[in-house]
Short mmCIF file of C-alpha atoms in Angstrom, two decimals:
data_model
loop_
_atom_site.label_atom_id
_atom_site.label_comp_id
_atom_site.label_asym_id
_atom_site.label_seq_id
_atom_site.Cartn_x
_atom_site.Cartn_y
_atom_site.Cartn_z
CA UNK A 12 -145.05 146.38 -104.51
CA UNK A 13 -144.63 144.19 -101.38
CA UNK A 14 -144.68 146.82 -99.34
CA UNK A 15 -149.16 147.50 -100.55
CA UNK A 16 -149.77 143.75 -100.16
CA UNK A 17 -148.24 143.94 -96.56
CA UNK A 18 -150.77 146.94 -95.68
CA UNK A 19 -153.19 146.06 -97.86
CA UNK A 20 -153.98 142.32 -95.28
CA UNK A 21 -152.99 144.85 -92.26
CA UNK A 22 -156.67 143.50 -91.18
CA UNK A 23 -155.60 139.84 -91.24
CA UNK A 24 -152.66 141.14 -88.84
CA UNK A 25 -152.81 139.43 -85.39
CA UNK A 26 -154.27 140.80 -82.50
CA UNK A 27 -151.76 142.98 -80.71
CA UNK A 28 -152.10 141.22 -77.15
CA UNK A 29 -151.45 137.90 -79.51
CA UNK A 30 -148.43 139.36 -80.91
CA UNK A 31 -147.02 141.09 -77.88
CA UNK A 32 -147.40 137.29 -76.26
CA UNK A 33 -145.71 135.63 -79.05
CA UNK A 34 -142.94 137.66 -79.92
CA UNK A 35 -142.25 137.84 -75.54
CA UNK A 36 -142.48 133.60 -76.28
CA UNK A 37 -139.86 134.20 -78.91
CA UNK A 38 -137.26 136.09 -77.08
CA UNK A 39 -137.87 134.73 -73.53
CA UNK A 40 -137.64 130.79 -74.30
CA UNK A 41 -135.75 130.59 -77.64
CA UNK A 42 -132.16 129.74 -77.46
CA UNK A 43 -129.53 129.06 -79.59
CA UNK A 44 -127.80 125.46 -78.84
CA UNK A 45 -125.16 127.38 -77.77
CA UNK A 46 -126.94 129.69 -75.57
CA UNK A 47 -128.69 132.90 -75.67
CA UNK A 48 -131.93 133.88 -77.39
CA UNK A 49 -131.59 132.88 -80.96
CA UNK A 50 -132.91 136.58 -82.22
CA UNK A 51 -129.32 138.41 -82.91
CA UNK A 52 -130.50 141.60 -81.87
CA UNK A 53 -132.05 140.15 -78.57
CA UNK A 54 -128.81 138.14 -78.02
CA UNK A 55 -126.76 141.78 -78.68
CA UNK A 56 -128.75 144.01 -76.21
CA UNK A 57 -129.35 140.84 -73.45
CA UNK A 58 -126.17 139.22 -73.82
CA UNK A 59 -124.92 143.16 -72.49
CA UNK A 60 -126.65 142.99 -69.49
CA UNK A 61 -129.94 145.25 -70.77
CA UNK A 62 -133.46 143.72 -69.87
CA UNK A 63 -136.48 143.38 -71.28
CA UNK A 64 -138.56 145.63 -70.84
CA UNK A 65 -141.69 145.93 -72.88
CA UNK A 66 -142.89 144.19 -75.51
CA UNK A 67 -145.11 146.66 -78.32
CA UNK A 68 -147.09 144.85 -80.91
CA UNK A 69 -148.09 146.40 -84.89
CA UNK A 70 -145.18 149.13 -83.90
CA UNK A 71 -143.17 148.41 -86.86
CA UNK A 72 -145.20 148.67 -89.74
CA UNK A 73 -142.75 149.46 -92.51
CA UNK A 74 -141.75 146.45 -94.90
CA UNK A 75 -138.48 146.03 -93.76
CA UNK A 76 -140.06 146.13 -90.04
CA UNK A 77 -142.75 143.62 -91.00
CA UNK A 78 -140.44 140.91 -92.92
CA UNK A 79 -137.07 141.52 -89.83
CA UNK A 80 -139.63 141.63 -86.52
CA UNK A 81 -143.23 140.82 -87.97
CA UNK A 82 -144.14 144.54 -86.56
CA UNK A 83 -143.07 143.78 -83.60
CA UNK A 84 -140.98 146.49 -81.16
CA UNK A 85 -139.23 146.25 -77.79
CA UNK A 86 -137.76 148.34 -75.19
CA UNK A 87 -134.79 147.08 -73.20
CA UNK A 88 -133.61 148.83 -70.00
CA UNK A 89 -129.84 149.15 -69.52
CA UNK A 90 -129.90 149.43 -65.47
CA UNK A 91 -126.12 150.03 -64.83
CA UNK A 92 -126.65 148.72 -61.50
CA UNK A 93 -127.58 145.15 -63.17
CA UNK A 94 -125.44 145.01 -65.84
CA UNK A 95 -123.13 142.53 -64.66
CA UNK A 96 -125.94 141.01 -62.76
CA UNK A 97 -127.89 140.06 -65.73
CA UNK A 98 -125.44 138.88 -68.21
CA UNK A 99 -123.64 136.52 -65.39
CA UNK A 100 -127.63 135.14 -65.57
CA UNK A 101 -127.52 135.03 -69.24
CA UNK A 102 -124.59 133.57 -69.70
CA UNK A 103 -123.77 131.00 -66.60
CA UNK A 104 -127.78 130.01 -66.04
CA UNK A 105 -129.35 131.02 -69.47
CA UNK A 106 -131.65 132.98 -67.87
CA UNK A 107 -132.92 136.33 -69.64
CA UNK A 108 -133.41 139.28 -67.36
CA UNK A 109 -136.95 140.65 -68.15
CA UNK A 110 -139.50 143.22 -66.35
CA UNK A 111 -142.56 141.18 -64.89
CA UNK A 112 -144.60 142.53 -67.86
CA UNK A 113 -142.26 140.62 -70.66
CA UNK A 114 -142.56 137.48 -68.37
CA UNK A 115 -146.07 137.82 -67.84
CA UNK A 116 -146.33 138.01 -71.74
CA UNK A 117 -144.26 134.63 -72.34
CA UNK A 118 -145.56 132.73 -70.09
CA UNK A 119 -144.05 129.76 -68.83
CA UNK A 120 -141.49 127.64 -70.20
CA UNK A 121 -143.15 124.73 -71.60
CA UNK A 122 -141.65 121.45 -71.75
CA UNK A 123 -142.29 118.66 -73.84
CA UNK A 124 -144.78 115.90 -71.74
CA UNK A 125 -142.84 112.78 -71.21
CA UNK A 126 -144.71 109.72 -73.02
CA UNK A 127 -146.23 106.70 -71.27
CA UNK A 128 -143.70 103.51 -72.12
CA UNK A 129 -145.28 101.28 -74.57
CA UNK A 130 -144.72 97.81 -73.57
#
């Protein structure tokens, strides 16, 4: 029954360039307190050495797809040549190796502003 609701509101579905950019947000600049993105799958692949490659909006319309990745899809690129490169990023600096698309997609890390002292 779920499963008609979800493509039932597939209209009310968020643009694909605003879901490509927010699920790149989600995988690119949010960690665990530990390390790592917080997305287990993400934190599988990356935390091998794969990038990220692309980023594909709407691409996983089943139910299960829709409530596990809210439709969204990703390639990453195993590059045996920066395996060990990219998880030594991961895992010493917490950086995520990802194609200039992805990053283009996430955008910059924001941080929060620092308040004015009140007095």
């Amino acid at each position: 029954r779920s499963g008609n609701l979800i493509r039932e509101r597939r209209d009310q579905w968020p643009t694909d360039r605003g879901l490509d950019e927010l699920a790149a947000r989600h995988l690119l600049h949010v960690m665990r307190h530990r390390g790592g993105p917080r997305d287990p799958v993400a934190r599988f692949h990356l935390g091998d050495g794969a990038r990220l490659e692309a980023v594909h909006a709407n691409a996983e319309t089943s139910e299960r797809g829709v409530r596990q990745s809210g439709r969204a899809m990703v390639n990453c690129l195993y590059d045996l040549t920066e395996l060990s490169r990219n998880h030594a990023s991961l895992t010493e600096d917490g950086v995520i190796a990802a194609s200039p698309a992805a990053l283009a997609l996430a955008g910059p890390v924001e941080t929060p502003r620092s308040q004015p002292e009140i007095a």
